[in-house]
Tab-separated table of C-alpha atoms in Angstrom:
chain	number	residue	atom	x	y	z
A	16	UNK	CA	83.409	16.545	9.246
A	17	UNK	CA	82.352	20.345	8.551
A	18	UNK	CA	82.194	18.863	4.542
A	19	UNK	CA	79.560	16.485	5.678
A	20	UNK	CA	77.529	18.901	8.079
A	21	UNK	CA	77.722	21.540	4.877
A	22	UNK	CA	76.148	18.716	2.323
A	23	UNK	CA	73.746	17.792	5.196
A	24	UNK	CA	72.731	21.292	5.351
A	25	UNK	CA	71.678	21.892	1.743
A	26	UNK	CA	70.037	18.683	0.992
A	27	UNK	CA	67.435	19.744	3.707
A	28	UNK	CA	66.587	22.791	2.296
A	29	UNK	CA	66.775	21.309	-1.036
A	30	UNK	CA	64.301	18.820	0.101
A	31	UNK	CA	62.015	21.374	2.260
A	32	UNK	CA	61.847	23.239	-0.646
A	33	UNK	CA	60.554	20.805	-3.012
A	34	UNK	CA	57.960	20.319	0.082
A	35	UNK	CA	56.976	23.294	0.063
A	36	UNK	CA	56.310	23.646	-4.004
A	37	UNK	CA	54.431	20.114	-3.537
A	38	UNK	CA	52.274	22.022	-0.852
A	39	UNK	CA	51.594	25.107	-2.941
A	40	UNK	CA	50.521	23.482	-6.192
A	41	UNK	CA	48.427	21.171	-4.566
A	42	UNK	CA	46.050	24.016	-2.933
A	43	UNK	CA	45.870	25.792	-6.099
A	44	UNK	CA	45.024	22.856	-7.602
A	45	UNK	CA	41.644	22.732	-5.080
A	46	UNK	CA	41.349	26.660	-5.234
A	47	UNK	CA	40.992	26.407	-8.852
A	48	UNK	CA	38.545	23.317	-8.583
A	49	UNK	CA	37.006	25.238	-5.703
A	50	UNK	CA	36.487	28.069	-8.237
A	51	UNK	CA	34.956	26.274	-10.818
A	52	UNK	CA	32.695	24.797	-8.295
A	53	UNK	CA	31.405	28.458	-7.413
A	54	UNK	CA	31.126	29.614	-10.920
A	55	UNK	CA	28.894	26.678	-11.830
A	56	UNK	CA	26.610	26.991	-9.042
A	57	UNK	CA	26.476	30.916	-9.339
A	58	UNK	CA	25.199	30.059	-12.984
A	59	UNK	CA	22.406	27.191	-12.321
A	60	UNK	CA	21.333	29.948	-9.645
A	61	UNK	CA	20.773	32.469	-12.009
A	62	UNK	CA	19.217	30.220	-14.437
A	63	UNK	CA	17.383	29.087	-11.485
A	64	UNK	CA	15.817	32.333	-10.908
A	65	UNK	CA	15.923	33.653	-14.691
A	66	UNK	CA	13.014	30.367	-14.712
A	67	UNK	CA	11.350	31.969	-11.422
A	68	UNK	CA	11.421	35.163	-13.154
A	69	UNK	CA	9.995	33.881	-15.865
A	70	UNK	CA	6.841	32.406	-13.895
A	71	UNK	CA	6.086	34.922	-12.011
A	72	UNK	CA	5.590	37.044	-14.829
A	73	UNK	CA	3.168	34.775	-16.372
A	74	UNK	CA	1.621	34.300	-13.308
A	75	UNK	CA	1.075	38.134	-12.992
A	76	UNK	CA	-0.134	38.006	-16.832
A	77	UNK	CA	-2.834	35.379	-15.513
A	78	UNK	CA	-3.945	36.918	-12.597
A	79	UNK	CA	-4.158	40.365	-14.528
A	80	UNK	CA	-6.648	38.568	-16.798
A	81	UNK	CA	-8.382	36.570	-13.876
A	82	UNK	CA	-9.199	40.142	-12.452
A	83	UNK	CA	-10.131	42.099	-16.009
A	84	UNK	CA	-12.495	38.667	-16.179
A	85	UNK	CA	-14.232	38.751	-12.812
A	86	UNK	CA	-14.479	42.263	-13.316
A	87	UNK	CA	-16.470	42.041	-16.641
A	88	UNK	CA	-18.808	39.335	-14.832
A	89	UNK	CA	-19.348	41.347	-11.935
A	90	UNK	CA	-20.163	44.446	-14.390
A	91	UNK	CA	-22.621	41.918	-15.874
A	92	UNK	CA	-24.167	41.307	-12.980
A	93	UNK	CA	-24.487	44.688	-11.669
A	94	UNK	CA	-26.688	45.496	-14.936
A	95	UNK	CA	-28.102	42.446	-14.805
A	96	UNK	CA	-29.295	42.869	-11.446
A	97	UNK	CA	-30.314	46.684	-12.421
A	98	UNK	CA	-32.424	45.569	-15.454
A	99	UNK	CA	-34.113	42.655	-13.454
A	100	UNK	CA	-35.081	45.895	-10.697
A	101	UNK	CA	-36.054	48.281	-13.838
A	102	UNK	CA	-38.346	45.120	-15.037
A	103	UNK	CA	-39.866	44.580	-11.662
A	104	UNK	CA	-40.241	48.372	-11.096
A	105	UNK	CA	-42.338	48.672	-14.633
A	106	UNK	CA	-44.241	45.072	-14.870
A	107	UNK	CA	-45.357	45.219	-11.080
A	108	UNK	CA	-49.075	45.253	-11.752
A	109	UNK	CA	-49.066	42.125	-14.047
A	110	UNK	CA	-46.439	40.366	-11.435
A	111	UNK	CA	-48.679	40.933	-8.570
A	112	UNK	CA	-51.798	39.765	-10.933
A	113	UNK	CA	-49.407	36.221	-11.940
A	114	UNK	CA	-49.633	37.043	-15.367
A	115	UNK	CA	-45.903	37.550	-15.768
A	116	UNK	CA	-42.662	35.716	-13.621
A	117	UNK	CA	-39.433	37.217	-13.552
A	118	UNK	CA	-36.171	34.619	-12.990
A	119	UNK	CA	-32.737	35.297	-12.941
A	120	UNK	CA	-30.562	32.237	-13.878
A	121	UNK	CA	-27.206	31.422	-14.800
A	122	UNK	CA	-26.815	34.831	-15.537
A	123	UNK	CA	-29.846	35.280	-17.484
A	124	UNK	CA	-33.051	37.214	-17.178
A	125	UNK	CA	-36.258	35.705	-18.106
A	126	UNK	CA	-39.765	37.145	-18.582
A	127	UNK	CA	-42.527	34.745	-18.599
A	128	UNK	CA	-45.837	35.775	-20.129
A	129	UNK	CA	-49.030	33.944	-19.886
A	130	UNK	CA	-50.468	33.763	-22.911
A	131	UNK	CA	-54.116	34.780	-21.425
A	132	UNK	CA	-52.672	38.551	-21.400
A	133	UNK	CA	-51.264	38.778	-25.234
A	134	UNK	CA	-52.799	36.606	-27.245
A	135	UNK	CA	-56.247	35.509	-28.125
A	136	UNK	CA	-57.311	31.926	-27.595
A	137	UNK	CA	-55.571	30.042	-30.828
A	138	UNK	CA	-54.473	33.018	-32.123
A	139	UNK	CA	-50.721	34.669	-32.837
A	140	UNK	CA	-52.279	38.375	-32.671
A	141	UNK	CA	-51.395	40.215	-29.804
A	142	UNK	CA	-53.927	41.880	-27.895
A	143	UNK	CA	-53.732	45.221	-26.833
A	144	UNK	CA	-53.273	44.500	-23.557
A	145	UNK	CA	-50.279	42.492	-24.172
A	146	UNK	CA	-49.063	45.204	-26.403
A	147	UNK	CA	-49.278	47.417	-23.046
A	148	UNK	CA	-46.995	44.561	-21.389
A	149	UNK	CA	-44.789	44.347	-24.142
A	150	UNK	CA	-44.055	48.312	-24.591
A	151	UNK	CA	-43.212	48.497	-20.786
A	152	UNK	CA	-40.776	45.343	-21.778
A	153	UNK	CA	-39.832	46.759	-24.575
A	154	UNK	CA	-39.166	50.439	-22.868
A	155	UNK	CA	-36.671	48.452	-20.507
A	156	UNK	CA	-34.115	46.394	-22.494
A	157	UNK	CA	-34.158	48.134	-25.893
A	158	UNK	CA	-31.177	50.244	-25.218
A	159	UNK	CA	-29.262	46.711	-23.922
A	160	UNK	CA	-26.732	45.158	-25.740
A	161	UNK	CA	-28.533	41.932	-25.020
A	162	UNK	CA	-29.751	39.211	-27.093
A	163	UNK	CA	-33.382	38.857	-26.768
A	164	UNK	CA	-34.764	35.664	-27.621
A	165	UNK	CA	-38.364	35.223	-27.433
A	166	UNK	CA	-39.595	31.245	-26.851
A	167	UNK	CA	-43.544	30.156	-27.667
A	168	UNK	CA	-44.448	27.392	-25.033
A	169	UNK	CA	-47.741	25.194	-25.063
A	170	UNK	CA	-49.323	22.684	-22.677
A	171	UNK	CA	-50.130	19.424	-23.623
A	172	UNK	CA	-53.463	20.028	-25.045
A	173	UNK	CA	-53.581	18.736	-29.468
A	174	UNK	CA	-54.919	21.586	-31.161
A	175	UNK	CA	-57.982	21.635	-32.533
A	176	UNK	CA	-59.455	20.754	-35.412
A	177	UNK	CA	-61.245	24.417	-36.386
A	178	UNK	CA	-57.457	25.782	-35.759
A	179	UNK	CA	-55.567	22.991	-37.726
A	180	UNK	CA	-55.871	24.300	-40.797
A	181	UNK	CA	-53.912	27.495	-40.029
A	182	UNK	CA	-51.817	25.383	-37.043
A	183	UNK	CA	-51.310	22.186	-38.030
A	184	UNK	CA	-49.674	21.314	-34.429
A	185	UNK	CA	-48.686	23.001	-31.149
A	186	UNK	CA	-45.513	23.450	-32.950
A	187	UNK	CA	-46.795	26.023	-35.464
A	188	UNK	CA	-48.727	28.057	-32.878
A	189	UNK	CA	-45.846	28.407	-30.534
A	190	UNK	CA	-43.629	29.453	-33.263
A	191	UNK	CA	-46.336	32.108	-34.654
A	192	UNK	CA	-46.408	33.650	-31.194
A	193	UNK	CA	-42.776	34.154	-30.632
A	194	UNK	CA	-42.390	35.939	-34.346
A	195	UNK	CA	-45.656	37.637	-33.677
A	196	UNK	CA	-43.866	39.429	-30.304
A	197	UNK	CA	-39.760	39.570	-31.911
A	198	UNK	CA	-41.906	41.276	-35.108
A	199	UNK	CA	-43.632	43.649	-32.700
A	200	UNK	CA	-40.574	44.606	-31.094
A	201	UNK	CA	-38.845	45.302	-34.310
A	202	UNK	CA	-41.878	47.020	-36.143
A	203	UNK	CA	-43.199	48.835	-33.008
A	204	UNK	CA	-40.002	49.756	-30.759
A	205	UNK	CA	-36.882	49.367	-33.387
A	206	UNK	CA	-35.164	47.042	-31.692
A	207	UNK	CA	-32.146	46.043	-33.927
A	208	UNK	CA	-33.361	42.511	-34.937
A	209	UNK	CA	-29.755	40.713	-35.139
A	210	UNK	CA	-30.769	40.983	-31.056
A	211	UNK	CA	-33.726	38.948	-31.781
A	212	UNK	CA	-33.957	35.331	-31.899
A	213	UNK	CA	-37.519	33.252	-32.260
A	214	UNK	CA	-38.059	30.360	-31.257
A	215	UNK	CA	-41.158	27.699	-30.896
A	216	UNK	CA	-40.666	24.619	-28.161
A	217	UNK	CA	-44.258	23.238	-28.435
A	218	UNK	CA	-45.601	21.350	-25.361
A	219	UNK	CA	-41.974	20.343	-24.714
A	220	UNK	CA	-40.467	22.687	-22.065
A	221	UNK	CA	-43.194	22.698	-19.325
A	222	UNK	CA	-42.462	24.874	-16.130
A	223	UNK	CA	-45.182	22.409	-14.270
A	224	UNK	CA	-47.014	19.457	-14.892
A	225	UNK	CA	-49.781	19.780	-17.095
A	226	UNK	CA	-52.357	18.040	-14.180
A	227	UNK	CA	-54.105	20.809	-13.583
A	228	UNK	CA	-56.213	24.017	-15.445
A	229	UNK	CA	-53.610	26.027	-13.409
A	230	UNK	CA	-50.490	24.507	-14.270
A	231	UNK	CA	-51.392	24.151	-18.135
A	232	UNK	CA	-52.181	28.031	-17.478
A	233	UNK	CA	-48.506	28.372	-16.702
A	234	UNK	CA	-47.005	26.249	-19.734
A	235	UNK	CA	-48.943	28.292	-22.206
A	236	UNK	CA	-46.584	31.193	-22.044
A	237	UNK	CA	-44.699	33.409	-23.993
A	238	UNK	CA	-40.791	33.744	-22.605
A	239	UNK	CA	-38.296	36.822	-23.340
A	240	UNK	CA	-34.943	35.428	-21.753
A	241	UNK	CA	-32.148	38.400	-22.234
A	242	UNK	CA	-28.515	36.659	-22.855
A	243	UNK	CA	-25.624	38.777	-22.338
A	244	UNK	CA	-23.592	39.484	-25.710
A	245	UNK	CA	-20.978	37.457	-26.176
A	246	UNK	CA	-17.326	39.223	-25.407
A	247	UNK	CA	-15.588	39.707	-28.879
A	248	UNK	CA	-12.940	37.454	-29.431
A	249	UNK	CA	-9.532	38.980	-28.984
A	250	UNK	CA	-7.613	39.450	-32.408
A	251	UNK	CA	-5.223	36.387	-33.360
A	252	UNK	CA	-1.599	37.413	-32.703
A	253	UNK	CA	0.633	36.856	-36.196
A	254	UNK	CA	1.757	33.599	-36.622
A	255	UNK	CA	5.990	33.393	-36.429
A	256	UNK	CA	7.664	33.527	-39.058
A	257	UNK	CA	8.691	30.044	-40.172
A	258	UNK	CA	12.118	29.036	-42.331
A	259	UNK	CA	11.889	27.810	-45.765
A	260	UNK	CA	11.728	24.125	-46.037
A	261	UNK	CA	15.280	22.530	-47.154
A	262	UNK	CA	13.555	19.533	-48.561
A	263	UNK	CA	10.175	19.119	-50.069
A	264	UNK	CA	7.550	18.448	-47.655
A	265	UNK	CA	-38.464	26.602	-35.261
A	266	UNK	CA	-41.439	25.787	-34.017
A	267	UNK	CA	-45.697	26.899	-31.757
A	268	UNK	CA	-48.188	27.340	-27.764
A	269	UNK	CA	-51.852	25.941	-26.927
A	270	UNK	CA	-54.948	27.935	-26.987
Protein backbone atom coordinates (compact mmCIF):
# COMPACT_ATOMS: atom_id res chain seq x y z
CA UNK A 1 0.00 0.00 0.00
CA UNK A 2 2.84 2.67 0.93
CA UNK A 3 4.34 1.39 -2.86
CA UNK A 4 1.18 2.65 -4.38
CA UNK A 5 0.76 5.98 -2.27
CA UNK A 6 4.75 6.58 -3.23
CA UNK A 7 3.97 6.09 -7.25
CA UNK A 8 0.77 8.16 -6.64
CA UNK A 9 2.85 10.79 -5.21
CA UNK A 10 5.32 11.38 -8.05
CA UNK A 11 3.07 11.06 -10.95
CA UNK A 12 1.33 14.26 -9.54
CA UNK A 13 4.15 16.25 -9.43
CA UNK A 14 5.32 14.80 -12.57
CA UNK A 15 2.12 15.86 -14.07
CA UNK A 16 1.88 19.44 -12.18
CA UNK A 17 5.03 20.02 -13.48
CA UNK A 18 4.48 19.51 -17.03
CA UNK A 19 1.40 22.00 -16.12
CA UNK A 20 3.23 24.31 -15.07
CA UNK A 21 5.93 24.37 -18.21
CA UNK A 22 2.60 24.29 -20.47
CA UNK A 23 1.60 27.53 -18.46
CA UNK A 24 4.94 29.29 -18.76
CA UNK A 25 5.59 28.85 -22.47
CA UNK A 26 2.31 29.76 -23.35
CA UNK A 27 2.59 33.47 -21.75
CA UNK A 28 5.85 33.97 -23.28
CA UNK A 29 4.51 32.98 -26.25
CA UNK A 30 1.83 36.22 -25.93
CA UNK A 31 4.62 38.40 -24.20
CA UNK A 32 6.68 37.96 -27.17
CA UNK A 33 3.63 38.56 -29.60
CA UNK A 34 2.69 41.31 -27.18
CA UNK A 35 6.18 42.73 -27.86
CA UNK A 36 6.16 42.71 -31.36
CA UNK A 37 2.83 44.33 -31.22
CA UNK A 38 4.49 47.39 -29.29
CA UNK A 39 7.50 47.61 -31.44
CA UNK A 40 5.38 47.90 -34.58
CA UNK A 41 3.15 50.47 -33.35
CA UNK A 42 6.08 52.48 -31.66
CA UNK A 43 7.47 52.53 -35.36
CA UNK A 44 4.22 53.60 -37.54
CA UNK A 45 4.13 56.33 -34.64
CA UNK A 46 7.29 57.66 -35.37
CA UNK A 47 6.83 57.46 -38.99
CA UNK A 48 3.60 58.96 -38.18
CA UNK A 49 5.07 62.00 -36.81
CA UNK A 50 8.49 61.92 -38.90
CA UNK A 51 5.36 62.77 -41.86
CA UNK A 52 3.88 65.53 -39.34
CA UNK A 53 7.28 66.77 -38.98
CA UNK A 54 7.73 66.89 -42.27
CA UNK A 55 4.52 69.17 -42.94
CA UNK A 56 4.86 71.38 -40.61
CA UNK A 57 8.05 72.38 -41.85
CA UNK A 58 6.76 73.06 -45.21
CA UNK A 59 4.00 74.66 -43.86
CA UNK A 60 6.35 77.08 -41.93
CA UNK A 61 8.40 77.40 -45.38
CA UNK A 62 4.93 78.62 -46.91
CA UNK A 63 3.81 80.82 -44.46
CA UNK A 64 7.44 82.38 -44.25
CA UNK A 65 6.93 83.23 -47.94
CA UNK A 66 3.14 84.21 -47.54
CA UNK A 67 4.51 86.92 -45.04
CA UNK A 68 7.93 88.08 -47.11
CA UNK A 69 4.95 88.36 -50.01
CA UNK A 70 2.33 90.45 -48.23
CA UNK A 71 5.07 92.32 -46.94
CA UNK A 72 6.51 93.34 -50.40
CA UNK A 73 2.76 94.30 -51.45
CA UNK A 74 2.15 96.25 -48.53
CA UNK A 75 5.70 98.06 -49.15
CA UNK A 76 4.18 98.65 -52.61
CA UNK A 77 1.43 100.15 -51.45
CA UNK A 78 2.88 102.33 -48.91
CA UNK A 79 4.95 104.05 -51.90
CA UNK A 80 2.31 103.76 -53.96
CA UNK A 81 0.09 105.56 -51.78
CA UNK A 82 3.13 108.15 -51.03
CA UNK A 83 3.71 108.88 -54.78
CA UNK A 84 -0.12 109.21 -55.51
CA UNK A 85 0.10 112.11 -52.25
CA UNK A 86 3.55 113.59 -53.81
CA UNK A 87 1.44 113.77 -57.30
CA UNK A 88 -1.56 115.37 -55.74
CA UNK A 89 0.65 117.67 -53.57
CA UNK A 90 2.56 119.00 -56.97
CA UNK A 91 -0.37 118.80 -59.80
CA UNK A 92 -3.04 120.46 -57.41
CA UNK A 93 -3.63 123.53 -59.53
CA UNK A 94 -4.35 121.59 -62.81
CA UNK A 95 -6.54 118.92 -60.59
CA UNK A 96 -8.63 121.59 -59.17
CA UNK A 97 -8.81 123.27 -62.89
CA UNK A 98 -9.99 119.30 -64.37
CA UNK A 99 -7.25 119.32 -66.60
CA UNK A 100 -5.57 116.33 -65.00
CA UNK A 101 -7.34 113.02 -62.90
CA UNK A 102 -5.41 111.03 -60.67
CA UNK A 103 -6.69 107.06 -60.12
CA UNK A 104 -5.27 104.48 -58.23
CA UNK A 105 -6.21 100.95 -59.51
CA UNK A 106 -5.24 97.53 -59.12
CA UNK A 107 -2.24 98.76 -57.78
CA UNK A 108 -1.52 101.24 -60.34
CA UNK A 109 -1.26 104.98 -60.55
CA UNK A 110 -2.63 106.81 -63.41
CA UNK A 111 -2.30 110.43 -64.58
CA UNK A 112 -4.76 111.59 -67.02
CA UNK A 113 -3.98 114.66 -69.10
CA UNK A 114 -6.34 116.51 -71.25
CA UNK A 115 -4.91 117.13 -74.22
CA UNK A 116 -6.19 121.00 -74.21
CA UNK A 117 -3.13 121.64 -71.66
CA UNK A 118 -0.09 119.91 -73.77
CA UNK A 119 -0.76 119.80 -77.03
CA UNK A 120 -1.94 122.04 -79.76
CA UNK A 121 -5.11 121.26 -81.64
CA UNK A 122 -3.86 118.30 -84.23
CA UNK A 123 -0.60 118.62 -83.20
CA UNK A 124 2.09 116.12 -81.25
CA UNK A 125 4.16 119.32 -79.94
CA UNK A 126 3.85 119.96 -76.50
CA UNK A 127 3.07 123.27 -75.36
CA UNK A 128 4.80 124.94 -72.80
CA UNK A 129 2.30 124.74 -70.53
CA UNK A 130 2.13 121.09 -70.67
CA UNK A 131 5.83 121.02 -70.43
CA UNK A 132 5.16 122.87 -66.91
CA UNK A 133 2.72 119.79 -66.12
CA UNK A 134 4.97 117.34 -67.30
CA UNK A 135 8.28 118.61 -65.31
CA UNK A 136 6.18 118.62 -62.02
CA UNK A 137 5.28 114.82 -63.27
CA UNK A 138 8.36 114.24 -64.22
CA UNK A 139 10.05 115.79 -60.80
CA UNK A 140 7.82 113.08 -58.95
CA UNK A 141 8.38 109.54 -60.33
CA UNK A 142 11.80 109.87 -62.00
CA UNK A 143 13.70 108.49 -59.12
CA UNK A 144 10.90 105.33 -59.09
CA UNK A 145 11.70 102.10 -60.11
CA UNK A 146 8.44 102.15 -62.00
CA UNK A 147 7.52 101.49 -65.45
CA UNK A 148 6.03 104.46 -66.98
CA UNK A 149 3.93 103.91 -69.84
CA UNK A 150 2.48 106.79 -71.51
CA UNK A 151 -1.06 105.96 -73.62
CA UNK A 152 -2.42 108.65 -76.52
CA UNK A 153 -6.34 108.49 -76.36
CA UNK A 154 -8.80 110.20 -78.94
CA UNK A 155 -12.57 110.70 -79.13
CA UNK A 156 -14.49 109.61 -81.83
CA UNK A 157 -14.09 112.51 -84.05
CA UNK A 158 -12.17 111.22 -88.04
CA UNK A 159 -9.43 113.49 -88.45
CA UNK A 160 -9.38 115.89 -90.79
CA UNK A 161 -8.55 116.22 -94.03
CA UNK A 162 -5.84 119.40 -93.69
CA UNK A 163 -4.21 116.96 -90.87
CA UNK A 164 -4.37 113.63 -92.90
CA UNK A 165 -1.54 114.02 -94.66
CA UNK A 166 0.78 114.07 -91.61
CA UNK A 167 -2.06 111.74 -89.54
CA UNK A 168 -3.54 109.56 -91.66
CA UNK A 169 -6.02 108.34 -88.70
CA UNK A 170 -6.68 108.89 -84.98
CA UNK A 171 -4.29 106.10 -84.69
CA UNK A 172 -1.21 108.05 -85.83
CA UNK A 173 -1.99 111.14 -83.73
CA UNK A 174 -2.45 109.25 -80.55
CA UNK A 175 0.69 107.42 -81.07
CA UNK A 176 2.70 110.81 -81.95
CA UNK A 177 1.53 112.22 -78.64
CA UNK A 178 2.55 109.47 -76.37
CA UNK A 179 6.32 109.40 -78.05
CA UNK A 180 6.17 113.14 -78.14
CA UNK A 181 5.75 113.08 -73.94
CA UNK A 182 8.06 109.38 -73.26
CA UNK A 183 10.73 111.51 -75.72
CA UNK A 184 10.36 114.57 -73.49
CA UNK A 185 10.86 112.71 -70.47
CA UNK A 186 13.92 111.04 -71.74
CA UNK A 187 15.47 114.16 -73.58
CA UNK A 188 14.34 116.72 -70.92
CA UNK A 189 14.44 114.83 -67.37
CA UNK A 190 16.75 111.54 -68.14
CA UNK A 191 14.50 109.21 -67.30
CA UNK A 192 16.10 105.76 -68.13
CA UNK A 193 13.91 104.88 -71.20
CA UNK A 194 13.79 100.88 -70.67
CA UNK A 195 11.05 102.57 -67.94
CA UNK A 196 9.24 103.95 -70.81
CA UNK A 197 6.70 102.33 -72.83
CA UNK A 198 4.45 104.27 -75.71
CA UNK A 199 1.61 103.47 -76.66
CA UNK A 200 -1.39 104.85 -79.10
CA UNK A 201 -5.20 103.36 -78.41
CA UNK A 202 -7.01 105.69 -80.89
CA UNK A 203 -10.72 106.42 -80.15
CA UNK A 204 -10.82 102.94 -78.58
CA UNK A 205 -10.46 103.26 -74.77
CA UNK A 206 -13.00 106.05 -73.93
CA UNK A 207 -13.32 107.05 -70.14
CA UNK A 208 -17.04 108.46 -71.20
CA UNK A 209 -19.24 108.45 -73.96
CA UNK A 210 -18.37 110.59 -76.65
CA UNK A 211 -22.22 112.42 -76.50
CA UNK A 212 -21.15 115.38 -75.43
CA UNK A 213 -18.27 118.45 -76.12
CA UNK A 214 -17.43 117.58 -72.45
CA UNK A 215 -17.06 114.02 -72.48
CA UNK A 216 -15.07 113.96 -75.93
CA UNK A 217 -12.97 116.67 -73.83
CA UNK A 218 -12.19 113.84 -71.47
CA UNK A 219 -11.30 110.99 -74.12
CA UNK A 220 -8.81 113.24 -75.78
CA UNK A 221 -6.19 112.70 -73.16
CA UNK A 222 -2.83 111.86 -72.66
CA UNK A 223 -2.38 108.94 -69.74
CA UNK A 224 0.97 108.21 -67.63
CA UNK A 225 -0.09 104.93 -65.68
CA UNK A 226 3.12 103.95 -63.30
CA UNK A 227 3.32 99.88 -63.04
CA UNK A 228 5.30 98.56 -60.32
CA UNK A 229 8.56 96.61 -61.57
CA UNK A 230 8.17 93.30 -61.78
CA UNK A 231 9.95 91.20 -58.71
CA UNK A 232 13.04 89.37 -60.28
CA UNK A 233 12.55 85.90 -60.66
CA UNK A 234 14.31 83.83 -58.05
CA UNK A 235 17.40 81.85 -59.51
CA UNK A 236 16.53 78.14 -60.71
CA UNK A 237 17.86 75.67 -58.11
CA UNK A 238 20.36 72.91 -60.00
CA UNK A 239 18.65 70.26 -61.46
CA UNK A 240 19.58 66.59 -59.55
CA UNK A 241 21.85 64.78 -60.70
CA UNK A 242 20.41 61.99 -62.83
CA UNK A 243 22.06 58.21 -63.43
CA UNK A 244 23.36 57.22 -66.70
CA UNK A 245 20.88 55.48 -68.83
CA UNK A 246 21.49 51.47 -68.90
CA UNK A 247 19.79 51.22 -72.22
CA UNK A 248 19.52 53.64 -75.04
CA UNK A 249 16.74 55.95 -74.74
CA UNK A 250 1.43 101.27 -81.71
CA UNK A 251 -0.79 103.61 -82.51
CA UNK A 252 -2.68 108.17 -82.15
CA UNK A 253 -5.66 111.19 -80.06
CA UNK A 254 -8.23 113.75 -81.76
CA UNK A 255 -7.66 117.37 -82.16
Amino acid sequence: MKQLWRVALVTGVFLTGCVSTSTFDKKQAELATCQQQAKSEIEACNSARSELDTKLTIANQELGAFRKSAEARQHKLDELQNQEKQLRERLSKELTDKNVEIEQLRGQLSVRLLDKIVFKSGSADILPQGMEVLDKLADAIKDSTNTIRIEGHTDDTPISNKLKAKYPSNWELSAARASAVARYFETKHFINPKRLESLGFSMYHPVAPNDSEENKQRNRRVEIVLKPAADPEPPAEPAAAQPAPTTPASPAANP
